[in-house]
Amino acid sequence: MSDQLERLNRLPLRENLRGLEPYGAPQLHVPVLLNVNENTHPLPESVHKAIAAAVDAAATGLNRYPDREFTQLRQSLARYLGHGLTEENVWAANGSNEVLQQILQAFGGPGRRLLSFPPTYSMYPLLASGTDTEYVTGARSSDFSLTAEAAARAVRESAANIVILCSPNNPTGTALGLDVVEAVYEAGAEYNTMVIVDEAYAEFAHTGSPSALELLQGRERLIVSRTMSKAFALAGARVGYLAGAPEVTDALRLVRLPYHLSAITQATAVAALDHADALLANVEDIKGQRDRIVSELTDMGLHPAPSDSNFVFFGGVRNPHAVWQGLLDAGVLIRDVGIPGHLRVTAGTEAETTAFLNRLRELV
């Protein structure tokens, strides 16, 4: 046992937190960072200037608490999402992780159960542990897909209080059909199950791919979670949000910290939403690089999964760690997600993607 772990264990830590490791990916300083699904395109100059001006204006009032209800931001997010949503349907927090944490604080806890379907976002079990919610898993098919029948069966067998469906899924990049969401929602009726569809990568989906936003009307137990970290290139600003029934946002008011979104955060997000068109133009470029990666990996004899996200999960790698290290030695950092024979790479700029593909071709 390491000295650090031994010292930690001397504290009266909750039992369900003992032995856990915090979430984290390698933060290395290399020329090409393609490991954490960031939007690697810098902000367009017009957006940068707009955010700077908005933050400058907000800074004049930093001696006062910010708008506790972040009303302007909720209005802007509702307009962006469409689907007849209003500010009453929208909630935001410091990244989608805090949004999910607040949901678990409100609807999870001791004696309650969260169901998800790994391989999926590795924060889900950590959020469950942090809120003392039991974490249970359902099975995916061998190709990592998830059918409506299998998902509904897992809900009934687990009697879960909360279900998280990640679509497009991280780390596989695959999207779920709305039939899966509907089946899970219906299966959860007996248990009053809250169903969360984590759509962090929704803007990168192929044209015509549906969003669970289409299903919100009349489903008060359904929540759609989004983020501004990816498509809006605001990973450093920490803005996540959700859409759901007004009673969902009322529930989250019971657990949120006072004034949890700073005036600077609110100003940044509103300014970015005012320039959504400029930011989403970069999304189209990223989608092109993603599709290029899928095509060229296939030509190399590898097995990329269909991706509706800004990253590509690929199999057929004989020695993932050796390939990961070989890329790192060339200044390209991707993600070893711990799944045998597989790696994951973020779709970056054209130059970053070229650097990755050229080095990978040498390695395989």
PDB file of C-alpha atoms in Angstrom, residues 114-120 135-141 144-146 150-155 157-158 160 163-165:
ATOM      1  CA  LEU A 114     -28.436   3.664 -10.881  1.00  0.00           C
ATOM      2  CA  LEU A 115     -28.326   1.505 -14.025  1.00  0.00           C
ATOM      3  CA  SER A 116     -26.084   2.067 -17.021  1.00  0.00           C
ATOM      4  CA  PHE A 117     -24.571  -0.020 -19.819  1.00  0.00           C
ATOM      5  CA  PRO A 118     -20.766  -0.262 -19.981  1.00  0.00           C
ATOM      6  CA  PRO A 119     -18.538   0.306 -21.701  1.00  0.00           C
ATOM      7  CA  THR A 120     -19.796   3.825 -21.224  1.00  0.00           C
ATOM      8  CA  TYR A 135     -24.382   1.327  -9.358  1.00  0.00           C
ATOM      9  CA  VAL A 136     -25.577  -1.643 -11.416  1.00  0.00           C
ATOM     10  CA  THR A 137     -24.866  -2.520 -15.028  1.00  0.00           C
ATOM     11  CA  GLY A 138     -26.706  -3.956 -17.991  1.00  0.00           C
ATOM     12  CA  ALA A 139     -25.059  -5.834 -20.844  1.00  0.00           C
ATOM     13  CA  ARG A 140     -24.377  -4.664 -24.374  1.00  0.00           C
ATOM     14  CA  SER A 141     -24.007  -6.943 -27.395  1.00  0.00           C
ATOM     15  CA  PHE A 144     -21.224  -2.808 -28.087  1.00  0.00           C
ATOM     16  CA  SER A 145     -24.711  -2.075 -29.444  1.00  0.00           C
ATOM     17  CA  LEU A 146     -27.784  -1.941 -27.200  1.00  0.00           C
ATOM     18  CA  ALA A 150     -32.106  -5.806 -23.778  1.00  0.00           C
ATOM     19  CA  ALA A 151     -32.255  -2.344 -22.223  1.00  0.00           C
ATOM     20  CA  ALA A 152     -35.855  -2.733 -21.052  1.00  0.00           C
ATOM     21  CA  ARG A 153     -35.094  -6.165 -19.613  1.00  0.00           C
ATOM     22  CA  ALA A 154     -32.191  -4.712 -17.607  1.00  0.00           C
ATOM     23  CA  VAL A 155     -34.490  -2.042 -16.160  1.00  0.00           C
ATOM     24  CA  GLU A 157     -34.396  -6.986 -13.610  1.00  0.00           C
ATOM     25  CA  SER A 158     -32.619  -4.226 -11.673  1.00  0.00           C
ATOM     26  CA  ALA A 160     -33.442   0.801 -11.124  1.00  0.00           C
ATOM     27  CA  VAL A 163     -31.071   4.908 -15.791  1.00  0.00           C
ATOM     28  CA  ILE A 164     -28.392   6.734 -17.778  1.00  0.00           C
ATOM     29  CA  LEU A 165     -28.258   6.108 -21.525  1.00  0.00           C
TER      30      LEU A 165
END
